[in-house]
Tab-separated table of C-alpha atoms and ligand atoms in Angstrom:
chain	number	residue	atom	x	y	z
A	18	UNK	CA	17.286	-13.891	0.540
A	19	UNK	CA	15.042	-14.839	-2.040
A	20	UNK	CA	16.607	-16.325	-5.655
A	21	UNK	CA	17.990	-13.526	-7.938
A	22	UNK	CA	15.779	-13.293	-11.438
A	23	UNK	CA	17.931	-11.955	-14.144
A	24	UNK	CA	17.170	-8.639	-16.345
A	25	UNK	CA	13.993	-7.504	-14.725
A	26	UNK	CA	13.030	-6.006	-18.376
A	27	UNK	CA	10.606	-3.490	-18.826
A	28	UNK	CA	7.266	-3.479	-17.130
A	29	UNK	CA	4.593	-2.617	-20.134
A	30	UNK	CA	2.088	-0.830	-18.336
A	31	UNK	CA	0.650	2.506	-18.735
A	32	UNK	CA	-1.748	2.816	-15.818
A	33	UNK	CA	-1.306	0.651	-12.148
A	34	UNK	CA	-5.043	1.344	-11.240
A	35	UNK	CA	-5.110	-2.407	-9.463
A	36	UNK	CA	-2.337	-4.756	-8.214
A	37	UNK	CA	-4.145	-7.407	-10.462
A	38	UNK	CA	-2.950	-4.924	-13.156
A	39	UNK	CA	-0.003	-6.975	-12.729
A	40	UNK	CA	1.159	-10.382	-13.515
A	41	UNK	CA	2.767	-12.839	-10.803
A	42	UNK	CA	5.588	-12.266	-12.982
A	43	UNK	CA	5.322	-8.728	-13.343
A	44	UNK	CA	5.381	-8.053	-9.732
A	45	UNK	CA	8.794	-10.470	-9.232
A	46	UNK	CA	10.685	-8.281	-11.852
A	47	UNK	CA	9.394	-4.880	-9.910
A	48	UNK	CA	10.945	-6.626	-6.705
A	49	UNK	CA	14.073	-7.902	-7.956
A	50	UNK	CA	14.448	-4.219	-9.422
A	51	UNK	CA	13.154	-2.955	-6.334
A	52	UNK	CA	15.549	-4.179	-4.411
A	53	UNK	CA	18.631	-3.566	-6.887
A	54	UNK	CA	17.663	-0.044	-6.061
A	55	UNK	CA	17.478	-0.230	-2.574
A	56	UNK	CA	20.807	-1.465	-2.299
A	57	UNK	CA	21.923	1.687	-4.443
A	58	UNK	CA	21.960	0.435	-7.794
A	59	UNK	CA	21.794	3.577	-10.389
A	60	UNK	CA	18.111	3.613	-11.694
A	61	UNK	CA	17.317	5.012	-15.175
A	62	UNK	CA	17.529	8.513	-15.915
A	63	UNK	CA	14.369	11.064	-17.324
A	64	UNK	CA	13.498	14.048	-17.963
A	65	UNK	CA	10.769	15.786	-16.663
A	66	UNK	CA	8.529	15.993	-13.332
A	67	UNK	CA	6.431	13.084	-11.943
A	68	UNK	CA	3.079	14.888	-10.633
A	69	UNK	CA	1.581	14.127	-7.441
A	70	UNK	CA	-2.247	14.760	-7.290
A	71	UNK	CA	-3.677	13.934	-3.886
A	72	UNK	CA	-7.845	14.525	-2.873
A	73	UNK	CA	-6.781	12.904	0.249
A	74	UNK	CA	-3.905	13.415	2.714
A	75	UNK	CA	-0.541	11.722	2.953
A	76	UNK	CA	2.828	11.551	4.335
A	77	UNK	CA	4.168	8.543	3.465
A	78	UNK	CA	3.160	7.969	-0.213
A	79	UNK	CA	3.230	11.395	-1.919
A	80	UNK	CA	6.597	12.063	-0.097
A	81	UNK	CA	7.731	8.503	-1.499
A	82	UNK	CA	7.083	9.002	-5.100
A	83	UNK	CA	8.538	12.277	-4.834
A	84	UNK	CA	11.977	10.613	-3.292
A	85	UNK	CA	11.336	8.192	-6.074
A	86	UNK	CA	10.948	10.322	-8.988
A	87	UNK	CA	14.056	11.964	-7.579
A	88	UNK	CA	15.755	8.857	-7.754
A	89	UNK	CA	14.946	8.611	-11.478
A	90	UNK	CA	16.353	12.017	-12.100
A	91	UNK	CA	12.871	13.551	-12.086
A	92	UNK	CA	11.090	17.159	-11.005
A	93	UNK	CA	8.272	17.167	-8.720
A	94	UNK	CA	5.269	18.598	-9.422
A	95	UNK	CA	2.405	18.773	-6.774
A	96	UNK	CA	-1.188	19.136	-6.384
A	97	UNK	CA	-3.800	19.101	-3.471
A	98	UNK	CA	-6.770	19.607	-3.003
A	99	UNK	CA	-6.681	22.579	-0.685
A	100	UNK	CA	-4.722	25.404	-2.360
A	101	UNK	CA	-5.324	24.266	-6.030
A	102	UNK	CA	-7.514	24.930	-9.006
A	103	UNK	CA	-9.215	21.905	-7.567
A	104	UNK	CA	-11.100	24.035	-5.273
A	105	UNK	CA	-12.294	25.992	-8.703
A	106	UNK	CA	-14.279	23.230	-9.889
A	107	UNK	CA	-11.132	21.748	-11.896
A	108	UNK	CA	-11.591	18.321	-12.988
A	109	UNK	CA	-8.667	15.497	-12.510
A	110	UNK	CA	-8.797	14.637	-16.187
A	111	UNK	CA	-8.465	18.796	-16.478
A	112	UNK	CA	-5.613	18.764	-14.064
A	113	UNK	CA	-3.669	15.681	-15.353
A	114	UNK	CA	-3.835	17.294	-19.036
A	115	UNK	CA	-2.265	21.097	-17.325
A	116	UNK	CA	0.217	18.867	-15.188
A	117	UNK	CA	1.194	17.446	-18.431
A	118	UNK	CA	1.482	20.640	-20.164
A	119	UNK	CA	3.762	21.738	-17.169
A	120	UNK	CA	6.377	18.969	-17.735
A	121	UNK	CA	4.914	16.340	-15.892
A	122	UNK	CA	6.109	12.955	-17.590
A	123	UNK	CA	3.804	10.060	-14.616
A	124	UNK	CA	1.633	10.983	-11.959
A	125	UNK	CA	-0.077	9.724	-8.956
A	126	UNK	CA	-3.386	9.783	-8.286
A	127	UNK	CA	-4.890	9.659	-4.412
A	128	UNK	CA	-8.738	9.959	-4.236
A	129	UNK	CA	-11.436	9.539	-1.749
A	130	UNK	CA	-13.326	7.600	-5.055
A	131	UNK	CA	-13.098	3.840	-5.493
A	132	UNK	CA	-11.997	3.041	-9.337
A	133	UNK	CA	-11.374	6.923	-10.331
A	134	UNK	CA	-8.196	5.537	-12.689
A	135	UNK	CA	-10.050	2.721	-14.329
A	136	UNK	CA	-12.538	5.164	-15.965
A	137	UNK	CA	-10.559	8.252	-16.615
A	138	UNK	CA	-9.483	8.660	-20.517
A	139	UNK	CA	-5.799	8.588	-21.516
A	140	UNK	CA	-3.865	11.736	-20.411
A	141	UNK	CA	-0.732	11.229	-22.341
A	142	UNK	CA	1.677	9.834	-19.325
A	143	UNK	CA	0.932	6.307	-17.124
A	144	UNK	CA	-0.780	7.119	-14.284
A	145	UNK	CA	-0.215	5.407	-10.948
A	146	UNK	CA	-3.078	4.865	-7.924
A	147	UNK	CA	-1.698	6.162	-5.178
A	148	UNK	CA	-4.544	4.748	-2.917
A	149	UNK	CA	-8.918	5.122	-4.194
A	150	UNK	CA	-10.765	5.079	-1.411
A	151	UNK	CA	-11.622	1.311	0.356
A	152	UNK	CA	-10.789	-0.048	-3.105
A	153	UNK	CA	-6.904	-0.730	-4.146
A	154	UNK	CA	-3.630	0.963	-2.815
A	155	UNK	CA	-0.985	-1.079	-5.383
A	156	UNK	CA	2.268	1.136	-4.244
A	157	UNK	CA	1.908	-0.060	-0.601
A	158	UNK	CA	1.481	-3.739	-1.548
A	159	UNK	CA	4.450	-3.219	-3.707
A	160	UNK	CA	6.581	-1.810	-0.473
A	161	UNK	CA	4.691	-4.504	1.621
A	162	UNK	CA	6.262	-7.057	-0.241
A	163	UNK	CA	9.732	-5.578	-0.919
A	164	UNK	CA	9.922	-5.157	2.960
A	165	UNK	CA	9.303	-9.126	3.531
A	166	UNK	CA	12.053	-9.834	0.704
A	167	UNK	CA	14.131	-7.876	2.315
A	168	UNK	CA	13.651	-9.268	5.835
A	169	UNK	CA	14.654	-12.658	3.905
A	170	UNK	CA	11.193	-14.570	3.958
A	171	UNK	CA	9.741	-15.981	1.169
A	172	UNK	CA	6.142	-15.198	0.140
A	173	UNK	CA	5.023	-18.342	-1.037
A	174	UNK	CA	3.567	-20.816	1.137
A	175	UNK	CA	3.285	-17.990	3.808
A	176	UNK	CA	0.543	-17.835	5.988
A	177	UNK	CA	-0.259	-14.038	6.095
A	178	UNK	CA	-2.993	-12.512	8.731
A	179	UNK	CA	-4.901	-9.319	7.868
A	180	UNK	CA	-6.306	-7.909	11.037
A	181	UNK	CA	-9.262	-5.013	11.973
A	182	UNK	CA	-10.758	-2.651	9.750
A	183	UNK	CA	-11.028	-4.297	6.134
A	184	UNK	CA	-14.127	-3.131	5.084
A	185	UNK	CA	-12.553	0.419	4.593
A	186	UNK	CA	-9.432	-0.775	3.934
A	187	UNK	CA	-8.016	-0.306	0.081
A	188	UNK	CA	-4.509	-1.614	2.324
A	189	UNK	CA	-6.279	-5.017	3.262
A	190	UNK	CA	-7.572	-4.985	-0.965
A	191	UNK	CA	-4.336	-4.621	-2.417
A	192	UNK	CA	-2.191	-6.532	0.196
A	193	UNK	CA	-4.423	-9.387	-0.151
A	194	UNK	CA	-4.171	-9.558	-3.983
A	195	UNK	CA	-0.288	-9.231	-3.800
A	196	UNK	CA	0.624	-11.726	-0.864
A	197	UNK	CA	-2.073	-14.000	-2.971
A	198	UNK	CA	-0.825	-13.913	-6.566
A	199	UNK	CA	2.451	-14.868	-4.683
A	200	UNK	CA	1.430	-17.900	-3.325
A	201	UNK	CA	0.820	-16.778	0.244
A	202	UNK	CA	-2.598	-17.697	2.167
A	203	UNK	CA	-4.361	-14.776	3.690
A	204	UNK	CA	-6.439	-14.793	6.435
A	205	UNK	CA	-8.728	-12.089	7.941
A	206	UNK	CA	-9.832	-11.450	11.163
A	207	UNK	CA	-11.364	-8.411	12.569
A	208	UNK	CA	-15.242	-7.384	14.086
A	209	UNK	CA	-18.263	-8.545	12.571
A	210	UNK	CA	-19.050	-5.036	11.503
A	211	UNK	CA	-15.706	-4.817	9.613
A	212	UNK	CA	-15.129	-7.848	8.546
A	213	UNK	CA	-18.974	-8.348	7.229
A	214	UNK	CA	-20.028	-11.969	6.675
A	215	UNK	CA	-18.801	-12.766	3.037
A	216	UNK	CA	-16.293	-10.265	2.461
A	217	UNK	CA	-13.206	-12.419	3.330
A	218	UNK	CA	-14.746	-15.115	0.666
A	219	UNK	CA	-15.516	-12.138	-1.629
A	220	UNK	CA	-11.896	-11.428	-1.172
A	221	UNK	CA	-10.449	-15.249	-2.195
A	222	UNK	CA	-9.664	-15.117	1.864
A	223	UNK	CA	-10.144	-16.725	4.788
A	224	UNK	CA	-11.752	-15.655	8.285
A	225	UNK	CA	-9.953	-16.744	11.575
A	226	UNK	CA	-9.832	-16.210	14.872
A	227	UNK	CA	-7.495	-13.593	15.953
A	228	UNK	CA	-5.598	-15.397	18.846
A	229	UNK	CA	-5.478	-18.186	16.296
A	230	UNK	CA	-4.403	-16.312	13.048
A	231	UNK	CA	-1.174	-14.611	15.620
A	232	UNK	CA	-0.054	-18.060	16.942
A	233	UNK	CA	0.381	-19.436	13.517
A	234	UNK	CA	1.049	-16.630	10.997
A	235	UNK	CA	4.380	-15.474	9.254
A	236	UNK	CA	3.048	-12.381	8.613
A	237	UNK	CA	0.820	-10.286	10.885
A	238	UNK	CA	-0.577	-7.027	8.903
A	239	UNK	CA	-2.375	-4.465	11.401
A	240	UNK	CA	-5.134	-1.916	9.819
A	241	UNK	CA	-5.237	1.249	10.531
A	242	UNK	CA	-8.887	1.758	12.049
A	243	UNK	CA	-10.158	4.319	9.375
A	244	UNK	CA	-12.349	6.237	11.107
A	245	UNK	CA	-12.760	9.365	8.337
A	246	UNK	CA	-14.393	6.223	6.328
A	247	UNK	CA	-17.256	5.538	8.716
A	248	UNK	CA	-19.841	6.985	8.807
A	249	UNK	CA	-21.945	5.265	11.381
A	250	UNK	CA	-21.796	3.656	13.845
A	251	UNK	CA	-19.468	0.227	13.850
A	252	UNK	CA	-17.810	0.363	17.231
A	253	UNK	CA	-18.630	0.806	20.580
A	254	UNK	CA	-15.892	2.249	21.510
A	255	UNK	CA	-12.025	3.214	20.655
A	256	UNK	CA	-11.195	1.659	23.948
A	257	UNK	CA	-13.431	-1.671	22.948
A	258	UNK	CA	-11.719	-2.018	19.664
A	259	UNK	CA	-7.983	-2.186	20.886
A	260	UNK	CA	-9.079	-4.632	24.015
A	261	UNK	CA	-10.937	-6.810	21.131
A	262	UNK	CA	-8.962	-6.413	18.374
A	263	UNK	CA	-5.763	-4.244	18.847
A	264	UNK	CA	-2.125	-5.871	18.777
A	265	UNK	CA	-1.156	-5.017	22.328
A	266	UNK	CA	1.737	-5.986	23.880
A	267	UNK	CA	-0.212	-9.182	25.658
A	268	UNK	CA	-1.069	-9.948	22.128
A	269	UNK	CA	2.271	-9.867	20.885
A	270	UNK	CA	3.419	-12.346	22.815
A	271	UNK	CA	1.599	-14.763	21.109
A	272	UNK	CA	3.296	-14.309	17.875
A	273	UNK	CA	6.210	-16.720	16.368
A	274	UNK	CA	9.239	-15.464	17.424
A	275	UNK	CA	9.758	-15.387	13.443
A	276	UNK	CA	6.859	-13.905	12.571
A	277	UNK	CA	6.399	-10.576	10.752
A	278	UNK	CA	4.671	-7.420	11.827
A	279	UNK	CA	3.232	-5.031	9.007
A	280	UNK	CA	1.504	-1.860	9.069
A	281	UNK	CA	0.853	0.273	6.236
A	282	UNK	CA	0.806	4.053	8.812
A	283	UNK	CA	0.065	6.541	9.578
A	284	UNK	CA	-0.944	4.001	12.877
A	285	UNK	CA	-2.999	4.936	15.713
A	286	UNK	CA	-0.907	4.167	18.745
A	287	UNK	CA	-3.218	2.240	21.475
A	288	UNK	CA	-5.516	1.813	19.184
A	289	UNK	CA	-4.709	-0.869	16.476
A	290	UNK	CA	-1.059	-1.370	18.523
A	291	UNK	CA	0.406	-0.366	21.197
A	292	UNK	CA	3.513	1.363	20.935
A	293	UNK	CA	5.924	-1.826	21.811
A	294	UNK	CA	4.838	-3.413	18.829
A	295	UNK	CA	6.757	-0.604	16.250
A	296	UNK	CA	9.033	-1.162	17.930
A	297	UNK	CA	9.481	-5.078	18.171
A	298	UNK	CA	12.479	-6.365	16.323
A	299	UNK	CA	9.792	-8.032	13.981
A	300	UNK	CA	7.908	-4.927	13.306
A	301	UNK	CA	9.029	-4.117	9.404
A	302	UNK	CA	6.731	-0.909	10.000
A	303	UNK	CA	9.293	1.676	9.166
A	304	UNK	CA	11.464	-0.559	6.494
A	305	UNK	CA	8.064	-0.489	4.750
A	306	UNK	CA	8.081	3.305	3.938
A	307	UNK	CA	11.987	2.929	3.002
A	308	UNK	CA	10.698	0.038	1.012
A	309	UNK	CA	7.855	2.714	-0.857
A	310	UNK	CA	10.077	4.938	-2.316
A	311	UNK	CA	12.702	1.977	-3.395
A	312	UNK	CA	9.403	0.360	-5.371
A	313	UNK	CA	8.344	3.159	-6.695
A	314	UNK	CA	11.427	4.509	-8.095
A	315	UNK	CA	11.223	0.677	-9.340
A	316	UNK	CA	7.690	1.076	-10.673
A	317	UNK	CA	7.929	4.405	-12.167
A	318	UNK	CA	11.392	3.468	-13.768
A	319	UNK	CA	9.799	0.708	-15.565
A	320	UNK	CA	6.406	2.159	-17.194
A	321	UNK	CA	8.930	4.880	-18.115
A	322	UNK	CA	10.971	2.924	-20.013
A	323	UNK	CA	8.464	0.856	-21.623
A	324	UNK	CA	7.113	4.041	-23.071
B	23	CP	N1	0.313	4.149	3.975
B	23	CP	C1	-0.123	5.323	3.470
B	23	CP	O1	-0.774	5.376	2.427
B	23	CP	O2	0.242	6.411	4.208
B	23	CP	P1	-0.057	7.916	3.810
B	23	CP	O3	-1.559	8.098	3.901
B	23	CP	O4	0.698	8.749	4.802
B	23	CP	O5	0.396	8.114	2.398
């Protein structure tokens, strides 16, 4: 395990819109506190609800910061898109302000809009981006990264590979920021159209060959292949894309026998993966959605008590 840092302390932070939102710092206090809770540590107690308000579907994420507001001695309060007064023409400034009225103390945000949070005026609680479109998804980098710690690897000085579909991805965004700030190298490999030329050095990354980014990395992160995010044409084929690109068991052999696998689910089995690798005794793909609600109980706890 990684060195313990004494009194995480307050985070001072009223909206995560961007994991750059954070310090280096910053983000080692959420993990240290992150996993103090996983192990059971009590976390602060509030009152009120932590809202949920999600343009886009989930599992994993709004069921996570619902588990962690729980944890934190907090109501839920919910809000979709279908079934809402979103469908009225209700804006999410609108519905943050009647949220808040309703008892709602935080609140995540999900959108099918890049940058939605950076714009929006204050609403009177710290908001949280629960994933904007291709641009940021903080929360997951957060689990990402308590789910290494916990597997007892360091961050720094790892080499960490990104693979397939980063051009949607607000996964491959935040990840890379995170496993960056910590001192990890990231490299990206995926298909020309997906990995177009000049987004991994847009990114501070670096493009490698896939065969050559799984023999040498720590960490192998697999994308989801977002398909409700293109809208034309960038693969031949579903079929084409795992035999190019997909972790399939052949592939998997190539990895370290210490290496890492990530993904950030929901996964499309024989598509990105094949079904051995979730399976794999390095796939961290279900500790990462334990991890979720452990950092955002850790997150939430934090801009809550620096308020
Ligand atoms: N990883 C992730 O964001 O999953 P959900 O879409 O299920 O929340």
């Amino acid at each position: 395990m990684q060195g313990r840092v004494k009194s995480p302390g307050p985070v001072r932070l009223d909206r995560l819109a961007q994991i750059r939102d954070l310090s280096a710092e910053e983000l080692e206090r959420l993990l240290v506190r992150g996993q103090e809770l996983s192990e059971g540590q009590p976390a602060l107690q509030f009152r009120g609800a932590v809202a949920t308000v999600f343009y886009e579907n989930s599992t994993r994420t709004r069921n996570s910061f619902q588990q962690a507001g729980r944890l934190l001695g907090l109501d839920t309060l919910q809000v979709g898109r279908e079934g809402s007064s979103i469908q009225k023409g209700e804006t999410l400034e609108d519905t943050l302000h009647t949220l808040r009225a309703l008892g709602a103390v935080i609140a995540a945000v999900r959108t099918p809009e890049p940058g939605v949070l950076l714009d929006l005026p204050d609403v009177g609680m710290p908001l949280v981006n629960a994933g904007d479109g291709w641009r940021q998804h903080p929360t997951q980098a957060l689990a990402d990264l308590l789910a290494v710690r916990l597997a007892g690897r360091a961050v720094a000085g790892a080499r960490v590979l990104i693979v397939g579909d980063i051009l949607h991805s607000r996964v491959a965004r935040s990840g890379n920021d995170a496993f960056a700030m910590l001192g990890a190298k990231v490299w990206l490999a995926g298909p020309p159209t997906l990995v177009p030329q000049g987004l991994a050095a847009s990114l501070g990354a670096e493009q490698v060959a896939l065969e050559d980014g799984l023999r040498a990395a720590d960490i192998v992160m697999v994308l989801r292949l977002q398909q409700e995010r293109m809208e034309r044409g960038y693969l031949p084929s579903l079929g084409e894309y795992r035999r190019e690109w997909g972790l399939t068991a052949e592939r998997l052999a190539l990895l370290r026998s210490d290496a890492l696998v990530l993904h950030p689910g929901p996964q499309n089995r024989g598509v990105e993966l094949d079904e051995e690798v979730i399976y794999d005794p390095r796939s961290l793909i279900h500790r990462q959605i334990a991890c979720g609600v452990a950092m955002r109980a850790a997150l939430m706890e934090a801009m809550l008590d620096a308020r």
